[in-house]
Short mmCIF file of C-alpha atoms in Angstrom, two decimals:
data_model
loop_
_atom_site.label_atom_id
_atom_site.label_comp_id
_atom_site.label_asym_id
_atom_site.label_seq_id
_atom_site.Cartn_x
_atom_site.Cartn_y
_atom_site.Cartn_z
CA UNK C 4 -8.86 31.95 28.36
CA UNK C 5 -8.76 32.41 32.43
CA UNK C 6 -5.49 34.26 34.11
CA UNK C 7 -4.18 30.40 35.34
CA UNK C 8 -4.62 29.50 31.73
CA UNK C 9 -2.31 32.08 30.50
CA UNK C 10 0.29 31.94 33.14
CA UNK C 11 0.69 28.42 31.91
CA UNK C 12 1.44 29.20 28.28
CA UNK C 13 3.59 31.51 29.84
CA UNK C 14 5.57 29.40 31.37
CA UNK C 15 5.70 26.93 28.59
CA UNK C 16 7.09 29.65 26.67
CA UNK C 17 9.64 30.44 28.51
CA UNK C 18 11.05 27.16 29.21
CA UNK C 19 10.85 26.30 25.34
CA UNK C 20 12.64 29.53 25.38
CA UNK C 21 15.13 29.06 27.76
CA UNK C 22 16.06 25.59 26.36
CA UNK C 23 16.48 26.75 22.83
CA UNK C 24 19.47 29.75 24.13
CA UNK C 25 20.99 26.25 25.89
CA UNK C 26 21.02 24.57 22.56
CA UNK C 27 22.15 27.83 20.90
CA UNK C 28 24.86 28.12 23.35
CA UNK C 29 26.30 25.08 22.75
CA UNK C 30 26.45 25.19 19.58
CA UNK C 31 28.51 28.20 18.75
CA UNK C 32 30.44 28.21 21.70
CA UNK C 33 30.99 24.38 21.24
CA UNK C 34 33.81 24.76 18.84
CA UNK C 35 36.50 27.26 19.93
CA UNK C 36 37.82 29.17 16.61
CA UNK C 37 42.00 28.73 16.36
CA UNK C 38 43.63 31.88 17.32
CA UNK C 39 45.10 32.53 13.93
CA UNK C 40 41.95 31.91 12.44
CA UNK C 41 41.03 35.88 12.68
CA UNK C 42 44.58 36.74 11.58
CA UNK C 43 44.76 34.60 8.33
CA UNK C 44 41.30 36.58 7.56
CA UNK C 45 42.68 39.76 8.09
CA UNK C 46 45.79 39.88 6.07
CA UNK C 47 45.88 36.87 3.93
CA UNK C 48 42.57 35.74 2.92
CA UNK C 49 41.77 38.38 0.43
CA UNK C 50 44.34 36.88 -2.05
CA UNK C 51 44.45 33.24 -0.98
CA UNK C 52 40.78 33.04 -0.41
CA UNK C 53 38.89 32.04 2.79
CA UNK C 54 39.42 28.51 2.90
CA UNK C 55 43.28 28.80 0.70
CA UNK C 56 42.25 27.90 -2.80
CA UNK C 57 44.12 31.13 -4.22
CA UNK C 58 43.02 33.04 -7.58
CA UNK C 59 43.02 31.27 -10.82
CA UNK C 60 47.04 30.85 -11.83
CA UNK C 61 47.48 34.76 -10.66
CA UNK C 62 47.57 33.70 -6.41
CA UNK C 63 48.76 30.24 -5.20
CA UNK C 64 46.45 28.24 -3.66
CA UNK C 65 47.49 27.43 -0.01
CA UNK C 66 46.53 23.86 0.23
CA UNK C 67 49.95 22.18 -0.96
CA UNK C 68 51.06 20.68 2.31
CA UNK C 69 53.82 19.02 0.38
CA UNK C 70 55.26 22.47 -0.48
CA UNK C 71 54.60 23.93 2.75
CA UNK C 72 56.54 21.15 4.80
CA UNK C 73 59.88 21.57 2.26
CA UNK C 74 59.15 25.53 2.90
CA UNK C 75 57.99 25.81 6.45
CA UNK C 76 61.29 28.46 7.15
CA UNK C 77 60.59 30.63 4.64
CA UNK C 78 56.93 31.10 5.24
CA UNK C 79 57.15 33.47 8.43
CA UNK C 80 59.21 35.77 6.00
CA UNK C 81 57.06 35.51 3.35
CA UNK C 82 54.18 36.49 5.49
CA UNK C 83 56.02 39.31 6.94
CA UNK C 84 58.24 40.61 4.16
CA UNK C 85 56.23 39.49 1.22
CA UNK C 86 57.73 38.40 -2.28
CA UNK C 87 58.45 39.73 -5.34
CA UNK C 88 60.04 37.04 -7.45
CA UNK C 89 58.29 34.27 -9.22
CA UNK C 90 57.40 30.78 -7.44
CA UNK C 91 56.39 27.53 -8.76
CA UNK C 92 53.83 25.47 -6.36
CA UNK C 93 52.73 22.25 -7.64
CA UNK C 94 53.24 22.13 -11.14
CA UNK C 95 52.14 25.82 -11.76
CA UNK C 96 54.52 28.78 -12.18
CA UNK C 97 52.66 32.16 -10.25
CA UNK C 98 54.62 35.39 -10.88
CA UNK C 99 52.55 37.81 -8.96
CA UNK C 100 54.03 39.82 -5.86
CA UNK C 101 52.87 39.57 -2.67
CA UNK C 102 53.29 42.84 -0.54
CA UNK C 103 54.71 42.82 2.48
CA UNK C 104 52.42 42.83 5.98
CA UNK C 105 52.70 44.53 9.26
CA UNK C 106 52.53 42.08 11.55
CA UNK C 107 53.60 40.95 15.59
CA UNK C 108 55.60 37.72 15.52
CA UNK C 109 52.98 36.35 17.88
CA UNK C 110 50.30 37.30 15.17
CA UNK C 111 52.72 35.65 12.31
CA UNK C 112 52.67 32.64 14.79
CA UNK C 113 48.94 32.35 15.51
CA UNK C 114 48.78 32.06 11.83
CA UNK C 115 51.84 29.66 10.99
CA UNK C 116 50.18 27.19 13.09
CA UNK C 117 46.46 27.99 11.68
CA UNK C 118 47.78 26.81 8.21
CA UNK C 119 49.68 23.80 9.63
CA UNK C 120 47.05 22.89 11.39
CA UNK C 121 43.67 23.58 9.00
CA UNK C 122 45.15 23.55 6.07
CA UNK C 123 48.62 21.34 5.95
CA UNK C 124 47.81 18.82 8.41
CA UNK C 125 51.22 19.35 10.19
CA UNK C 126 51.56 19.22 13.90
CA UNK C 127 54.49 20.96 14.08
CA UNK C 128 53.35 24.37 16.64
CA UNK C 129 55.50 27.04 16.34
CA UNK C 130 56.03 30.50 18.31
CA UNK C 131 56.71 33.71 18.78
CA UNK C 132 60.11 33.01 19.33
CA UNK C 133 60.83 30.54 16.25
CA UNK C 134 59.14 33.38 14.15
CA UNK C 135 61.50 36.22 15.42
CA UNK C 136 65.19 33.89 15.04
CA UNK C 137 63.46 33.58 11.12
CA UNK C 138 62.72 37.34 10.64
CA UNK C 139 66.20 37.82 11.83
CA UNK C 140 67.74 35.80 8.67
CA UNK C 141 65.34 36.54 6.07
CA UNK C 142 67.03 37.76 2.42
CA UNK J 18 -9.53 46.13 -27.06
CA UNK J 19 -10.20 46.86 -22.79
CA UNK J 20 -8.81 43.18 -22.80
CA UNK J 21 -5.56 44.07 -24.68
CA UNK J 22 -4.81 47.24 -22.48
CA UNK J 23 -5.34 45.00 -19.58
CA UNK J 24 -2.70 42.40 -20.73
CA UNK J 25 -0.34 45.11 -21.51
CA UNK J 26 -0.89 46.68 -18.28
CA UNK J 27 -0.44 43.27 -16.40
CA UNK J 28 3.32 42.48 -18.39
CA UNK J 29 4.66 45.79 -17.88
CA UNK J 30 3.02 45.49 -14.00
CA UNK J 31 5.26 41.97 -14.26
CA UNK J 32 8.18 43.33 -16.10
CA UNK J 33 8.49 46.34 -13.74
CA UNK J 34 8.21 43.87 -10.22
CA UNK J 35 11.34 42.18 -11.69
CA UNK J 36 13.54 45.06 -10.88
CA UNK J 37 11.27 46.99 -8.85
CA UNK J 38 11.24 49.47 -11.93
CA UNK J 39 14.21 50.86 -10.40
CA UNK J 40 16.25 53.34 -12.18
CA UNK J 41 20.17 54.28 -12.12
CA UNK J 42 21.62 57.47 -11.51
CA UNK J 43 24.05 59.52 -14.00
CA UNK J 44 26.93 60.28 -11.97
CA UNK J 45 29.11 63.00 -13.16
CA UNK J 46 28.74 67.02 -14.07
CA UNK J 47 25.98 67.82 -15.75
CA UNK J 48 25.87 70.48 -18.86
CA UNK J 49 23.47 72.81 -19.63
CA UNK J 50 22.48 73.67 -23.54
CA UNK J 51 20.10 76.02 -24.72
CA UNK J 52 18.18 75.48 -27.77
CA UNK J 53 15.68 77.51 -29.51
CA UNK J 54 12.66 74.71 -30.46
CA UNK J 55 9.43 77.06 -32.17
CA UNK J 56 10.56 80.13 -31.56
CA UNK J 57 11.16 79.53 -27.42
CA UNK J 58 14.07 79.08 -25.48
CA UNK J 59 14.11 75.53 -24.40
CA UNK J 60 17.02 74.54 -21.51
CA UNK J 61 18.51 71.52 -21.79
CA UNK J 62 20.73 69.58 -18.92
CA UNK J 63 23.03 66.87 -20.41
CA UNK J 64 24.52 64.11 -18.43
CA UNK J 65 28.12 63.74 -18.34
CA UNK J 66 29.76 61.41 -20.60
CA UNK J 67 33.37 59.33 -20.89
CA UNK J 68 35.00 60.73 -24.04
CA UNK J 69 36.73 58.86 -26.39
CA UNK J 70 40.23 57.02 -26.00
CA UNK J 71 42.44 54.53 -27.95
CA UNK J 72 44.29 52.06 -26.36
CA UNK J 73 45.89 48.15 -26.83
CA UNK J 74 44.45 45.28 -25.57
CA UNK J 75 46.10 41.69 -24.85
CA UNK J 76 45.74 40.17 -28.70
CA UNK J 77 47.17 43.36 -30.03
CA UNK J 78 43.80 44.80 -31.37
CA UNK J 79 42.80 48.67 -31.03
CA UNK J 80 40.21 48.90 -28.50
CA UNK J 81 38.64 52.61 -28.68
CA UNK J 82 35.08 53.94 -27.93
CA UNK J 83 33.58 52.60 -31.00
CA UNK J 84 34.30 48.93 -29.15
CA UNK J 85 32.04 50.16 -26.67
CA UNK J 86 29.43 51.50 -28.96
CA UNK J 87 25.97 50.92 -27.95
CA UNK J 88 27.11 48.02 -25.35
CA UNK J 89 27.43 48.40 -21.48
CA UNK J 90 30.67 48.09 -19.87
CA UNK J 91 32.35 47.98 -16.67
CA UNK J 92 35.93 49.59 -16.38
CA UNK J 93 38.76 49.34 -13.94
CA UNK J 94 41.92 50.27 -13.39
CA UNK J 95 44.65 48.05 -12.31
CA UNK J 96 48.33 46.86 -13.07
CA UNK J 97 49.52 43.07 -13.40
CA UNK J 98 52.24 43.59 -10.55
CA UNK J 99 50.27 45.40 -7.95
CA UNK J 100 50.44 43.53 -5.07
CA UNK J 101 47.93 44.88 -2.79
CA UNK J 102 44.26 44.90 -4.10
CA UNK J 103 44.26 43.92 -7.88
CA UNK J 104 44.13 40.08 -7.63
CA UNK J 105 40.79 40.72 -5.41
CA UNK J 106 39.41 42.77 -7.86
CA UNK J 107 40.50 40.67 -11.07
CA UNK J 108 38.72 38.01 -8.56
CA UNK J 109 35.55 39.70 -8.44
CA UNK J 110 35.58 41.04 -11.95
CA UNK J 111 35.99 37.25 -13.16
CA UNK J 112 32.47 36.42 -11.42
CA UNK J 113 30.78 39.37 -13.98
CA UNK J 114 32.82 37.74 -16.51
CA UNK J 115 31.65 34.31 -16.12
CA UNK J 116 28.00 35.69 -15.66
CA UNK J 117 27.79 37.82 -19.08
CA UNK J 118 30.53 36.07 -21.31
CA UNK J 119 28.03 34.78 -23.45
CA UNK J 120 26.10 38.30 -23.63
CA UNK J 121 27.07 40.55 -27.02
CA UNK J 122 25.53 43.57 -25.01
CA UNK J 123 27.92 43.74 -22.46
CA UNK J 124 32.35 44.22 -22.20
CA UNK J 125 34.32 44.72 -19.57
CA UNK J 126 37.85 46.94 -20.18
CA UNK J 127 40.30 46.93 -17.54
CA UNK J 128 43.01 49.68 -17.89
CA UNK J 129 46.79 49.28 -16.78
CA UNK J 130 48.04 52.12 -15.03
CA UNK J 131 51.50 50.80 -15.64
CA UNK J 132 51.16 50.75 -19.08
CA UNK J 133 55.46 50.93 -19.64
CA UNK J 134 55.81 47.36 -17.92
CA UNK J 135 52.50 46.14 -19.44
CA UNK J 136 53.32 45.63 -22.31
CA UNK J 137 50.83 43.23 -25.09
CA UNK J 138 53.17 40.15 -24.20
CA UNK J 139 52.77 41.29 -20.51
CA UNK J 140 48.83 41.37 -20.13
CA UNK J 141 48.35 38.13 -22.60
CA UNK J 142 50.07 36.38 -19.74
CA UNK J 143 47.80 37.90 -17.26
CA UNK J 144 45.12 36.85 -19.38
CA UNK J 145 45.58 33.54 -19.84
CA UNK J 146 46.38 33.23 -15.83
CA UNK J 147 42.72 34.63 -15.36
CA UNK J 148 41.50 31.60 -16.73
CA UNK J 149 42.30 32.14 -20.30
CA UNK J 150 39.54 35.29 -20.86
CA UNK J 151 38.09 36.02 -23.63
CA UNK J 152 39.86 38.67 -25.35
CA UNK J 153 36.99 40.53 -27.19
CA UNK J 154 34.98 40.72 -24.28
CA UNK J 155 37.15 41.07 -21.32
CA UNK J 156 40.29 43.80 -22.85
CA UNK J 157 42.96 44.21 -20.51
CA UNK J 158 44.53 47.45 -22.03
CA UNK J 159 47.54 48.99 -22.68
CA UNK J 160 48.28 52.70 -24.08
CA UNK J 161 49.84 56.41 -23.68
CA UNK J 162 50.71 56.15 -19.93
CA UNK J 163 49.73 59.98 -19.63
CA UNK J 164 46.44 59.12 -21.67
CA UNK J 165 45.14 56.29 -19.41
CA UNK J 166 45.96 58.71 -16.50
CA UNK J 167 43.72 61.75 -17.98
CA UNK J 168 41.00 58.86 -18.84
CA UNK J 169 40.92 57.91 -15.39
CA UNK J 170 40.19 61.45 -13.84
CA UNK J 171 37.62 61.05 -17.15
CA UNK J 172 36.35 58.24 -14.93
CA UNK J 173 35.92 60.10 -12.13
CA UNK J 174 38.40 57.58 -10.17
CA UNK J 175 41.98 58.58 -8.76
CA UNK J 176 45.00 56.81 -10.47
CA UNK J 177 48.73 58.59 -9.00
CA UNK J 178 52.51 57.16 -9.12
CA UNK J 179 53.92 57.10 -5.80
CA UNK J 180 56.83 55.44 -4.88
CA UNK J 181 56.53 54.94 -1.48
CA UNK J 182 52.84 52.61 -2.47
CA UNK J 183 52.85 49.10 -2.71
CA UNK J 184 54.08 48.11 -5.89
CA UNK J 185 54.52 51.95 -6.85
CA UNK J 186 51.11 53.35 -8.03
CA UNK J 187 47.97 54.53 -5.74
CA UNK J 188 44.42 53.22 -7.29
CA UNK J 189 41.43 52.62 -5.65
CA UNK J 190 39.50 49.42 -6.39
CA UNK J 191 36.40 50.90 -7.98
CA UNK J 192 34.16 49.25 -10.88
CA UNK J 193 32.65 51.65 -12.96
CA UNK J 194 29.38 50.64 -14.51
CA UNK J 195 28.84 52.66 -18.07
CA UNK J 196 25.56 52.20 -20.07
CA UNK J 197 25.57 52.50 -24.23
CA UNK J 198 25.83 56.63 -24.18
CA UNK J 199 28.92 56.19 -22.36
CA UNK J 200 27.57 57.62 -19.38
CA UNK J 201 28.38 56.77 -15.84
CA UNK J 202 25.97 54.67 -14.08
CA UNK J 203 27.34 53.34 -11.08
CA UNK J 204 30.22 52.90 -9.30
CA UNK J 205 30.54 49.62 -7.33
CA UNK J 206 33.99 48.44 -4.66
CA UNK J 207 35.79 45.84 -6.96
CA UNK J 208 37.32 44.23 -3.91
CA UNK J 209 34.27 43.42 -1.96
CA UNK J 210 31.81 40.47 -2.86
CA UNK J 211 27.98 42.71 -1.72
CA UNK J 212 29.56 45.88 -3.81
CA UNK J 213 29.98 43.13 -6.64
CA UNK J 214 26.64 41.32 -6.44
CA UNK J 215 25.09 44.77 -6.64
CA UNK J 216 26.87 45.78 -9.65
CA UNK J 217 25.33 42.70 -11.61
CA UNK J 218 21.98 43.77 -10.19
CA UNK J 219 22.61 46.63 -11.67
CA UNK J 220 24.12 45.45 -15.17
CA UNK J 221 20.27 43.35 -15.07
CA UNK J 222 18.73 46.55 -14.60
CA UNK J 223 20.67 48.68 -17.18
CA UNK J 224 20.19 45.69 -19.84
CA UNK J 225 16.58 46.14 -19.41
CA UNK J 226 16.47 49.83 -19.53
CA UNK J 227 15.70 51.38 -23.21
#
């Protein structure tokens, strides 16, 4: 193989190279994650699961959009204050507390509207402000 | 007869590359006996062990060391309304359920350390919100609340009431993996799915080990 030789396979290289961090690019940047996204993984995925489906009968799932639209005003206390009484969601009874979580009403915000968004289909948008008149009149 | 020795050496060559021939530690203090075998003084280092207990699981029936005789099982410690980290483990330990519910060699015992609000009734309901377990291999236990303290410490794990903690008691979320002696052979994070996944590699490994 002469030197022009390899400075051609070279080259080929790195274009083939160059092209593929383009396509990479796109592709994860291509999709922008929701800003509640990182939030709900934090503090509420452990129990409710990654993608909401809950544990067993012990967590509820968070998928009943039904539930969340006739609840919507109690949620950013829930999320906030937790809950130690028993709730029935769907047709299921759970009786398992949920502790309470340190959290910035903009945080509490990011996530309302993750969950109405990915997982209720609502297109209600809340903020920071709607969070904070809530916190002010939870029980 | 060179053939034979060959086969056997090839299966236990095959046998061994399954788990890399890997071998488990004894966790735990060891102790040191002397004994007197032909006339010399022999030492001899013993690995630690879990004593025995008695406690109550969710049908009512006495679970005690003899349940555990000569089986593997992995112990935690948890209470049915601890808020913080006890569905995630009760998550996790319901994969190793599901993956050895049909093995007689293994159990699984999970201790309440709120054994005064846990009552039988109490842990039957947890049970059956689990996914209806089954309750002689998977015991969800009850007992002498200062007795399930001691066994933890037995367990090498910290278990403290604290009413300032979430839900009022301070546990950490470890599985404890004990082989058929009773010994301590691992000890694995309940609430995180790698820590998990090892712990069944290393339920494989212990189920092969004689």
């Amino acid at each position: 193989m002469n030197k022009q030789q390899l400075i051609k396979l070279f080259t080929r290289f790195g274009i083939f190279v160059i092209i593929a961090i383009f396509i990479y690019d796109i592709y994860s940047h291509g999709s922008i994650e929701h800003p509640g996204k990182a939030g709900y993984k934090a503090e509420c995925s452990e129990c409710h699961g990654d993608n909401g489906e809950g544990i067993k009968t012990l967590v509820p799932p968070l998928h009943n959009a039904a539930f969340a639209r006739a609840h919507l005003d109690s949620i950013p206390c829930w999320i906030k204050f937790g809950m130690n009484h028993p709730i029935t969601v769907g047709d299921t009874l759970y009786d398992q507390p949920m502790y309470p979580n340190k959290m910035s009403d903009v945080q509490a915000a990011n996530i309302i509207n993750y969950l109405c968004s990915d997982f209720w289909q609502i297109d209600t948008q809340v903020n920071a402000q709607w969070v904070t008149n809530h916190w002010k009149n939870c029980q | 007869m060179r053939r034979l020795i060959f086969l056997c050496g090839f299966i236990s060559l095959v046998l061994n590359s399954c788990n890399n021939g890997k071998k488990l530690p004894f966790y735990g203090p060891k102790t040191v006996s002397q004994k007197i075998v032909d006339g010399k003084q022999e030492v001899d280092s013993v690995n630690y062990s879990i004593p025995g207990f008695t406690m109550t699981d969710q049908d009512s029936n006495t679970v005690n060391e003899g349940t555990v005789n000569d089986k593997i099982y992995v112990a935690d410690f948890f209470f049915t309304s601890c808020p913080s980290i006890c569905p995630k483990m009760m998550k996790e330990m319901g994969y190793v359920y599901d993956k050895y519910k049909g093995n007689g060699n293994i159990q699984i015992l999970s201790f309440s350390i709120d054994p005064e609000r846990d009552s039988v009734g109490r842990l039957k309901d947890y049970a059956k919100r689990l996914g209806n377990i089954d309750g002689t291999k998977w015991h969800l236990l009850t007992g002498n609340k200062d007795s399930i303290y001691e066994l933890a410490k037995k367990y090498l794990v910290s278990a403290t009431e604290d009413p300032d903690a979430p839900g009022g008691h301070i546990h950490d979320g470890n599985f404890i993996l004990i082989d058929t002696k009773s010994r301590i052979r691992g000890y694995y994070d309940g609430t995180d799915d790698e820590s998990v996944k090892k712990l069944m590699n290393d339920m494989d490994i212990l189920l092969s080990e004689k």
